[in-house]
PDB file of C-alpha atoms in Angstrom:
ATOM      1  CA  MET A   1      15.126   1.809   9.624  1.00  0.00           C
ATOM      2  CA  ILE A   2      15.353   3.216   6.637  1.00  0.00           C
ATOM      3  CA  GLY A   3      12.413   4.108   4.028  1.00  0.00           C
ATOM      4  CA  ILE A   4      11.292   6.371   1.375  1.00  0.00           C
ATOM      5  CA  ILE A   5       8.183   6.449  -0.771  1.00  0.00           C
ATOM      6  CA  LYS A   6       8.121   8.470  -4.375  1.00  0.00           C
ATOM      7  CA  SER A   7       5.059   8.897  -6.647  1.00  0.00           C
ATOM      8  CA  ASP A   8       5.038   9.788 -10.301  1.00  0.00           C
ATOM      9  CA  VAL A   9       1.839  10.858 -12.597  1.00  0.00           C
ATOM     10  CA  GLY A  10       3.132   8.020 -15.166  1.00  0.00           C
ATOM     11  CA  LYS A  11       2.633   9.196 -18.897  1.00  0.00           C
ATOM     12  CA  ALA A  12      -0.970   8.349 -19.399  1.00  0.00           C
ATOM     13  CA  ARG A  13      -2.293  10.665 -16.725  1.00  0.00           C
ATOM     14  CA  LEU A  14      -3.046  13.915 -16.354  1.00  0.00           C
ATOM     15  CA  ASN A  15      -3.170  14.110 -12.629  1.00  0.00           C
ATOM     16  CA  ASN A  16      -2.087  11.584  -9.598  1.00  0.00           C
ATOM     17  CA  GLU A  17      -4.470  10.498  -7.503  1.00  0.00           C
ATOM     18  CA  ASP A  18      -2.023   7.757  -5.083  1.00  0.00           C
ATOM     19  CA  MET A  19      -1.458   9.781  -1.972  1.00  0.00           C
ATOM     20  CA  PHE A  20       1.709   8.552   0.417  1.00  0.00           C
ATOM     21  CA  TYR A  21       2.712   8.800   3.662  1.00  0.00           C
ATOM     22  CA  PHE A  22       6.001   8.023   5.757  1.00  0.00           C
ATOM     23  CA  PRO A  23       7.516   9.415   8.795  1.00  0.00           C
ATOM     24  CA  GLN A  24      10.741  12.356   8.154  1.00  0.00           C
ATOM     25  CA  LYS A  25      13.606  11.124   9.315  1.00  0.00           C
ATOM     26  CA  GLY A  26      14.927  11.476  12.926  1.00  0.00           C
ATOM     27  CA  SER A  27      11.133  12.069  13.994  1.00  0.00           C
ATOM     28  CA  LYS A  28       9.597  10.039  17.081  1.00  0.00           C
ATOM     29  CA  LEU A  29       6.622   9.040  15.094  1.00  0.00           C
ATOM     30  CA  PRO A  30       5.672   5.517  14.686  1.00  0.00           C
ATOM     31  CA  GLN A  31       7.075   3.852  11.473  1.00  0.00           C
ATOM     32  CA  LEU A  32       4.370   4.099   9.615  1.00  0.00           C
ATOM     33  CA  PHE A  33       4.068   3.975   5.765  1.00  0.00           C
ATOM     34  CA  ILE A  34       0.815   4.320   3.306  1.00  0.00           C
ATOM     35  CA  VAL A  35       0.269   3.965   0.070  1.00  0.00           C
ATOM     36  CA  ALA A  36      -3.335   4.912  -1.531  1.00  0.00           C
ATOM     37  CA  ASP A  37      -4.855   4.677  -5.043  1.00  0.00           C
ATOM     38  CA  GLY A  38      -7.924   6.622  -5.494  1.00  0.00           C
ATOM     39  CA  MET A  39     -10.547   6.068  -7.875  1.00  0.00           C
ATOM     40  CA  GLY A  40     -13.529   8.551  -9.092  1.00  0.00           C
ATOM     41  CA  GLY A  41     -14.611  11.389 -11.463  1.00  0.00           C
ATOM     42  CA  HIS A  42     -14.073  14.693 -10.750  1.00  0.00           C
ATOM     43  CA  GLN A  43     -10.768  14.699  -8.529  1.00  0.00           C
ATOM     44  CA  GLY A  44     -13.427  12.534  -6.749  1.00  0.00           C
ATOM     45  CA  GLY A  45      -9.636   9.903  -6.611  1.00  0.00           C
ATOM     46  CA  GLU A  46      -7.504  12.684  -5.291  1.00  0.00           C
ATOM     47  CA  ILE A  47      -9.712  13.619  -3.084  1.00  0.00           C
ATOM     48  CA  ALA A  48     -10.543  10.224  -1.340  1.00  0.00           C
ATOM     49  CA  SER A  49      -6.970   8.849  -1.108  1.00  0.00           C
ATOM     50  CA  LYS A  50      -5.939  12.219   0.250  1.00  0.00           C
ATOM     51  CA  ILE A  51      -8.409  11.650   3.107  1.00  0.00           C
ATOM     52  CA  ALA A  52      -7.644   8.459   3.574  1.00  0.00           C
ATOM     53  CA  VAL A  53      -3.684   8.731   3.967  1.00  0.00           C
ATOM     54  CA  GLU A  54      -4.431  11.816   6.310  1.00  0.00           C
ATOM     55  CA  GLU A  55      -7.194  10.424   8.565  1.00  0.00           C
ATOM     56  CA  VAL A  56      -5.115   7.296   8.917  1.00  0.00           C
ATOM     57  CA  SER A  57      -1.523   8.620   9.848  1.00  0.00           C
ATOM     58  CA  THR A  58      -3.423  10.597  12.299  1.00  0.00           C
ATOM     59  CA  TYR A  59      -5.379   8.206  13.900  1.00  0.00           C
ATOM     60  CA  VAL A  60      -2.302   5.577  14.181  1.00  0.00           C
ATOM     61  CA  ASN A  61       0.515   8.767  15.364  1.00  0.00           C
ATOM     62  CA  SER A  62      -2.214   9.670  18.128  1.00  0.00           C
ATOM     63  CA  HIS A  63      -3.235   6.560  19.315  1.00  0.00           C
ATOM     64  CA  LEU A  64      -0.139   4.118  19.162  1.00  0.00           C
ATOM     65  CA  LEU A  65       2.164   3.672  22.042  1.00  0.00           C
ATOM     66  CA  GLU A  66       5.548   2.201  22.700  1.00  0.00           C
ATOM     67  CA  ASP A  67       4.199  -0.700  24.881  1.00  0.00           C
ATOM     68  CA  CYS A  68       0.852  -1.644  22.790  1.00  0.00           C
ATOM     69  CA  SER A  69       0.703  -5.551  22.409  1.00  0.00           C
ATOM     70  CA  ALA A  70       0.174  -6.866  18.851  1.00  0.00           C
ATOM     71  CA  GLN A  71      -3.808  -7.358  19.241  1.00  0.00           C
ATOM     72  CA  GLU A  72      -4.149  -3.915  20.307  1.00  0.00           C
ATOM     73  CA  VAL A  73      -1.621  -2.334  17.168  1.00  0.00           C
ATOM     74  CA  LYS A  74      -4.047  -4.448  15.125  1.00  0.00           C
ATOM     75  CA  GLU A  75      -7.412  -2.785  16.641  1.00  0.00           C
ATOM     76  CA  ILE A  76      -5.606   0.628  16.215  1.00  0.00           C
ATOM     77  CA  LEU A  77      -5.096  -0.193  12.773  1.00  0.00           C
ATOM     78  CA  LYS A  78      -8.384  -1.516  11.859  1.00  0.00           C
ATOM     79  CA  SER A  79      -9.997   1.324  13.673  1.00  0.00           C
ATOM     80  CA  SER A  80      -7.820   3.739  11.354  1.00  0.00           C
ATOM     81  CA  ILE A  81      -9.489   2.575   8.299  1.00  0.00           C
ATOM     82  CA  SER A  82     -12.902   2.554   9.166  1.00  0.00           C
ATOM     83  CA  LYS A  83     -13.064   6.051  10.416  1.00  0.00           C
ATOM     84  CA  ALA A  84     -10.964   6.707   7.232  1.00  0.00           C
ATOM     85  CA  ASN A  85     -13.688   5.016   5.209  1.00  0.00           C
ATOM     86  CA  ASN A  86     -16.696   6.684   6.992  1.00  0.00           C
ATOM     87  CA  LYS A  87     -14.961  10.112   6.125  1.00  0.00           C
ATOM     88  CA  VAL A  88     -14.612   9.607   2.415  1.00  0.00           C
ATOM     89  CA  PHE A  89     -18.123   7.617   2.448  1.00  0.00           C
ATOM     90  CA  SER A  90     -19.929  10.600   4.188  1.00  0.00           C
ATOM     91  CA  LEU A  91     -18.708  13.587   2.167  1.00  0.00           C
ATOM     92  CA  SER A  92     -19.382  11.117  -1.326  1.00  0.00           C
ATOM     93  CA  LEU A  93     -22.958  11.106  -0.552  1.00  0.00           C
ATOM     94  CA  LYS A  94     -22.846  14.747   0.275  1.00  0.00           C
ATOM     95  CA  ASN A  95     -21.831  15.983  -3.266  1.00  0.00           C
ATOM     96  CA  ASP A  96     -23.296  14.466  -6.260  1.00  0.00           C
ATOM     97  CA  GLU A  97     -19.780  15.245  -8.114  1.00  0.00           C
ATOM     98  CA  LEU A  98     -17.876  12.493  -5.552  1.00  0.00           C
ATOM     99  CA  LEU A  99     -20.576  10.156  -5.443  1.00  0.00           C
ATOM    100  CA  GLY A 100     -18.948   6.834  -5.919  1.00  0.00           C
ATOM    101  CA  MET A 101     -15.551   7.762  -4.933  1.00  0.00           C
ATOM    102  CA  GLY A 102     -13.216   5.418  -3.266  1.00  0.00           C
ATOM    103  CA  THR A 103      -9.361   4.516  -2.748  1.00  0.00           C
ATOM    104  CA  THR A 104      -7.607   1.698  -1.976  1.00  0.00           C
ATOM    105  CA  ILE A 105      -4.689   1.703   1.139  1.00  0.00           C
ATOM    106  CA  THR A 106      -1.753  -0.486   1.833  1.00  0.00           C
ATOM    107  CA  ILE A 107      -0.104   0.290   5.196  1.00  0.00           C
ATOM    108  CA  ALA A 108       2.967  -0.696   6.558  1.00  0.00           C
ATOM    109  CA  LEU A 109       3.434  -0.156  10.542  1.00  0.00           C
ATOM    110  CA  PHE A 110       6.714  -1.434  11.992  1.00  0.00           C
ATOM    111  CA  HIS A 111       6.473  -2.036  15.825  1.00  0.00           C
ATOM    112  CA  GLY A 112       8.374  -3.812  17.231  1.00  0.00           C
ATOM    113  CA  ARG A 113      10.206  -7.053  15.926  1.00  0.00           C
ATOM    114  CA  HIS A 114       6.804  -7.403  14.013  1.00  0.00           C
ATOM    115  CA  LEU A 115       5.810  -6.322  10.665  1.00  0.00           C
ATOM    116  CA  TYR A 116       1.512  -4.878  10.694  1.00  0.00           C
ATOM    117  CA  ILE A 117      -0.394  -4.529   7.018  1.00  0.00           C
ATOM    118  CA  GLY A 118      -3.788  -2.914   6.732  1.00  0.00           C
ATOM    119  CA  HIS A 119      -5.159  -3.495   3.105  1.00  0.00           C
ATOM    120  CA  VAL A 120      -7.929  -2.820   1.023  1.00  0.00           C
ATOM    121  CA  GLY A 121      -7.523  -3.087  -2.483  1.00  0.00           C
ATOM    122  CA  ASP A 122      -4.860  -3.999  -4.920  1.00  0.00           C
ATOM    123  CA  SER A 123      -2.393  -1.920  -4.170  1.00  0.00           C
ATOM    124  CA  ARG A 124       0.179  -4.052  -2.766  1.00  0.00           C
ATOM    125  CA  ALA A 125       2.888  -5.015  -0.105  1.00  0.00           C
ATOM    126  CA  TYR A 126       6.095  -7.220  -0.957  1.00  0.00           C
ATOM    127  CA  LEU A 127       8.377  -8.609   1.278  1.00  0.00           C
ATOM    128  CA  ILE A 128      11.718  -8.914  -0.319  1.00  0.00           C
ATOM    129  CA  ARG A 129      13.687 -11.994   2.098  1.00  0.00           C
ATOM    130  CA  GLU A 130      17.849 -12.243   0.886  1.00  0.00           C
ATOM    131  CA  ASN A 131      17.074 -13.207  -3.060  1.00  0.00           C
ATOM    132  CA  HIS A 132      13.211 -13.830  -2.689  1.00  0.00           C
ATOM    133  CA  ILE A 133      10.331 -11.818  -3.209  1.00  0.00           C
ATOM    134  CA  LYS A 134       6.628 -12.590  -1.462  1.00  0.00           C
ATOM    135  CA  GLN A 135       3.637 -11.086  -2.407  1.00  0.00           C
ATOM    136  CA  LEU A 136       1.913 -10.388   1.421  1.00  0.00           C
ATOM    137  CA  THR A 137      -0.909  -8.965   0.397  1.00  0.00           C
ATOM    138  CA  ARG A 138      -4.044 -10.579  -1.502  1.00  0.00           C
ATOM    139  CA  ASP A 139      -5.228  -8.601  -4.023  1.00  0.00           C
ATOM    140  CA  HIS A 140      -9.037  -7.349  -3.973  1.00  0.00           C
ATOM    141  CA  SER A 141      -9.737  -7.880  -7.236  1.00  0.00           C
ATOM    142  CA  LEU A 142     -11.943  -9.600  -9.752  1.00  0.00           C
ATOM    143  CA  VAL A 143      -9.313 -11.381 -11.255  1.00  0.00           C
ATOM    144  CA  TRP A 144      -7.918 -12.121  -8.057  1.00  0.00           C
ATOM    145  CA  GLU A 145     -10.969 -14.101  -7.102  1.00  0.00           C
ATOM    146  CA  LEU A 146     -11.400 -16.261 -10.719  1.00  0.00           C
ATOM    147  CA  ALA A 147      -8.069 -17.217  -9.814  1.00  0.00           C
ATOM    148  CA  GLU A 148      -8.199 -18.570  -6.404  1.00  0.00           C
ATOM    149  CA  ASP A 149     -11.572 -20.002  -7.535  1.00  0.00           C
ATOM    150  CA  GLY A 150      -9.686 -21.824 -10.411  1.00  0.00           C
ATOM    151  CA  ARG A 151     -11.422 -20.047 -13.028  1.00  0.00           C
ATOM    152  CA  ILE A 152      -8.255 -18.271 -14.926  1.00  0.00           C
ATOM    153  CA  THR A 153      -4.458 -18.656 -13.861  1.00  0.00           C
ATOM    154  CA  MET A 154      -2.477 -16.291 -12.019  1.00  0.00           C
ATOM    155  CA  GLU A 155      -0.531 -15.816 -15.178  1.00  0.00           C
ATOM    156  CA  GLU A 156      -3.701 -14.969 -17.030  1.00  0.00           C
ATOM    157  CA  THR A 157      -5.075 -12.379 -14.110  1.00  0.00           C
ATOM    158  CA  LYS A 158      -2.183 -10.051 -15.817  1.00  0.00           C
ATOM    159  CA  THR A 159      -3.614  -9.402 -19.074  1.00  0.00           C
ATOM    160  CA  HIS A 160      -7.495 -10.016 -18.472  1.00  0.00           C
ATOM    161  CA  PRO A 161      -9.618  -7.482 -19.698  1.00  0.00           C
ATOM    162  CA  MET A 162     -11.487  -6.913 -16.453  1.00  0.00           C
ATOM    163  CA  LYS A 163      -7.875  -6.971 -14.472  1.00  0.00           C
ATOM    164  CA  ASN A 164      -8.306  -3.239 -13.311  1.00  0.00           C
ATOM    165  CA  ILE A 165     -11.556  -4.342 -11.728  1.00  0.00           C
ATOM    166  CA  ILE A 166     -11.400  -4.559  -7.529  1.00  0.00           C
ATOM    167  CA  THR A 167     -13.891  -5.711  -5.445  1.00  0.00           C
ATOM    168  CA  LYS A 168     -13.306  -3.869  -2.114  1.00  0.00           C
ATOM    169  CA  ALA A 169     -12.777  -0.017  -1.365  1.00  0.00           C
ATOM    170  CA  LEU A 170     -12.043   2.708   0.759  1.00  0.00           C
ATOM    171  CA  GLY A 171     -14.918   4.980   1.002  1.00  0.00           C
ATOM    172  CA  THR A 172     -17.306   3.026  -1.359  1.00  0.00           C
ATOM    173  CA  ASP A 173     -19.347   1.103   1.218  1.00  0.00           C
ATOM    174  CA  GLU A 174     -20.741   2.373   4.742  1.00  0.00           C
ATOM    175  CA  LEU A 175     -18.909  -1.061   6.000  1.00  0.00           C
ATOM    176  CA  LEU A 176     -15.823  -2.183   5.383  1.00  0.00           C
ATOM    177  CA  GLU A 177     -13.472  -5.080   6.565  1.00  0.00           C
ATOM    178  CA  PRO A 178     -10.112  -4.615   5.535  1.00  0.00           C
ATOM    179  CA  ASP A 179      -7.277  -7.325   6.116  1.00  0.00           C
ATOM    180  CA  ILE A 180      -5.303  -6.885   9.113  1.00  0.00           C
ATOM    181  CA  LEU A 181      -1.846  -8.871   9.323  1.00  0.00           C
ATOM    182  CA  GLU A 182       1.011  -9.706  10.856  1.00  0.00           C
ATOM    183  CA  PHE A 183       4.796 -10.729  10.524  1.00  0.00           C
ATOM    184  CA  ASP A 184       7.981 -11.667  11.880  1.00  0.00           C
ATOM    185  CA  LEU A 185      10.775  -8.947  11.052  1.00  0.00           C
ATOM    186  CA  LYS A 186      14.411 -10.315  10.455  1.00  0.00           C
ATOM    187  CA  ASP A 187      17.325  -8.543  10.024  1.00  0.00           C
ATOM    188  CA  ASN A 188      17.912  -6.582   6.283  1.00  0.00           C
ATOM    189  CA  ASP A 189      14.069  -7.788   5.200  1.00  0.00           C
ATOM    190  CA  ILE A 190      13.235  -4.857   2.703  1.00  0.00           C
ATOM    191  CA  ILE A 191       9.488  -4.393   2.474  1.00  0.00           C
ATOM    192  CA  VAL A 192       8.105  -2.772  -0.815  1.00  0.00           C
ATOM    193  CA  LEU A 193       4.654  -0.901  -1.402  1.00  0.00           C
ATOM    194  CA  CYS A 194       3.557  -0.071  -4.086  1.00  0.00           C
ATOM    195  CA  SER A 195       0.486   1.182  -6.411  1.00  0.00           C
ATOM    196  CA  ASP A 196      -1.223  -1.173  -9.088  1.00  0.00           C
ATOM    197  CA  GLY A 197       0.452   1.438 -11.643  1.00  0.00           C
ATOM    198  CA  LEU A 198       3.493  -0.034 -10.778  1.00  0.00           C
ATOM    199  CA  THR A 199       2.815  -4.090 -10.844  1.00  0.00           C
ATOM    200  CA  ASN A 200       0.491  -3.817 -13.987  1.00  0.00           C
ATOM    201  CA  MET A 201       4.254  -2.660 -15.504  1.00  0.00           C
ATOM    202  CA  LEU A 202       6.961  -4.922 -13.709  1.00  0.00           C
ATOM    203  CA  GLU A 203       6.673  -8.610 -12.723  1.00  0.00           C
ATOM    204  CA  ASN A 204       7.813  -9.549  -9.022  1.00  0.00           C
ATOM    205  CA  ASP A 205      11.388 -10.580 -10.122  1.00  0.00           C
ATOM    206  CA  SER A 206      11.562  -7.599 -11.757  1.00  0.00           C
ATOM    207  CA  ILE A 207      10.889  -5.585  -8.821  1.00  0.00           C
ATOM    208  CA  LYS A 208      13.148  -7.892  -6.628  1.00  0.00           C
ATOM    209  CA  ASN A 209      16.013  -7.234  -9.134  1.00  0.00           C
ATOM    210  CA  ILE A 210      15.967  -3.861  -9.317  1.00  0.00           C
ATOM    211  CA  VAL A 211      15.386  -3.592  -5.408  1.00  0.00           C
ATOM    212  CA  LEU A 212      18.779  -5.521  -4.835  1.00  0.00           C
ATOM    213  CA  SER A 213      20.104  -4.028  -7.260  1.00  0.00           C
ATOM    214  CA  SER A 214      19.752  -0.442  -6.362  1.00  0.00           C
ATOM    215  CA  GLY A 215      22.340   0.743  -3.950  1.00  0.00           C
ATOM    216  CA  GLY A 216      19.355   1.846  -1.379  1.00  0.00           C
ATOM    217  CA  PRO A 217      15.507   2.307  -0.792  1.00  0.00           C
ATOM    218  CA  GLU A 218      15.635   5.958  -2.668  1.00  0.00           C
ATOM    219  CA  GLN A 219      17.688   4.863  -6.024  1.00  0.00           C
ATOM    220  CA  ALA A 220      15.680   1.693  -5.634  1.00  0.00           C
ATOM    221  CA  ALA A 221      11.921   3.436  -5.920  1.00  0.00           C
ATOM    222  CA  GLN A 222      13.339   6.268  -8.074  1.00  0.00           C
ATOM    223  CA  LYS A 223      14.295   3.123 -10.740  1.00  0.00           C
ATOM    224  CA  LEU A 224      11.339   1.374 -10.223  1.00  0.00           C
ATOM    225  CA  ILE A 225       9.233   4.385 -11.393  1.00  0.00           C
ATOM    226  CA  ASP A 226      11.596   4.739 -14.246  1.00  0.00           C
ATOM    227  CA  GLU A 227      11.363   1.493 -15.076  1.00  0.00           C
ATOM    228  CA  ALA A 228       7.288   1.942 -14.903  1.00  0.00           C
ATOM    229  CA  ASN A 229       7.441   4.588 -17.441  1.00  0.00           C
ATOM    230  CA  LEU A 230       9.554   3.046 -19.487  1.00  0.00           C
ATOM    231  CA  ARG A 231       7.327   0.320 -20.194  1.00  0.00           C
ATOM    232  CA  GLY A 232       4.201   2.282 -20.411  1.00  0.00           C
ATOM    233  CA  GLY A 233       3.528   3.939 -17.484  1.00  0.00           C
ATOM    234  CA  GLU A 234      -0.292   3.349 -18.011  1.00  0.00           C
ATOM    235  CA  ASP A 235      -1.068   4.503 -14.781  1.00  0.00           C
ATOM    236  CA  ASN A 236      -0.211   6.954 -11.423  1.00  0.00           C
ATOM    237  CA  ILE A 237       3.081   5.045  -9.929  1.00  0.00           C
ATOM    238  CA  THR A 238       3.948   5.138  -6.280  1.00  0.00           C
ATOM    239  CA  VAL A 239       6.635   3.060  -4.749  1.00  0.00           C
ATOM    240  CA  GLY A 240       7.637   3.017  -0.784  1.00  0.00           C
ATOM    241  CA  ILE A 241      10.572   0.933   0.001  1.00  0.00           C
ATOM    242  CA  ILE A 242      11.554   0.400   3.119  1.00  0.00           C
ATOM    243  CA  LYS A 243      14.523  -1.503   4.527  1.00  0.00           C
ATOM    244  CA  ALA A 244      14.554  -3.080   8.316  1.00  0.00           C
ATOM    245  CA  ASP A 245      18.459  -3.268   9.145  1.00  0.00           C
ATOM    246  CA  LYS A 246      18.722  -4.318  12.739  1.00  0.00           C
ATOM    247  CA  VAL A 247      15.429  -5.481  13.405  1.00  0.00           C
ATOM    248  CA  GLY A 248      14.147  -3.615  17.098  1.00  0.00           C
ATOM    249  CA  CYS A 249      16.486  -1.019  16.801  1.00  0.00           C
ATOM    250  CA  GLU A 250      16.340   2.520  16.603  1.00  0.00           C
ATOM    251  CA  LYS A 251      14.825   3.822  13.792  1.00  0.00           C
ATOM    252  CA  THR A 252      17.667   6.372  11.878  1.00  0.00           C
TER     253      THR A 252
END
């Protein structure tokens, strides 16, 4: 397992409200990768995303065991998100300047021969297998719902004036129901995690082509950030690239 996450403030923002987590090379911690994109005034977004990443990573790292079943893994992910949601929501109620703060969160957890995704908001997880890219997560956004209802096309979601309105975020409500997903892995699968600072600038096929032509996860992540900035860099950009290599083998 080879993984890297990089983040950049972009060309239009003064501060970076994106946060991320990945295990250090050679560590015995779970193969856990997280991207979170905060929102809220007066540093609220930055605080929310930081809390979310810290709470989720701490909970998963302390509760996940090697022999956990699939259902146990899913419950751990769900509980970690719930714990993070409670902390962000409680803090927002105690501080008027942080009221309404929240964050997206997209989690990729590799366990055995499976990939588990925990997801809230419009950050994304993709699977690149052979020469195909597939979005694994569903955007919790107004335009995504409109497209699912047939009121606009998926193509129209990219330029819709309300494309940045999300319908679900961690920390904005007392109760939160995240998407918890499970996928089988194959050798050489590549997972891409990213905030919408990337996907608002690059089409899916462009993401796939850059990843497959860049020589490795670190180079691919940096190239994606560079390309998003070249196309305007309208938001913070965070990109994680994780290559499965031999599924089920020891991590590297």
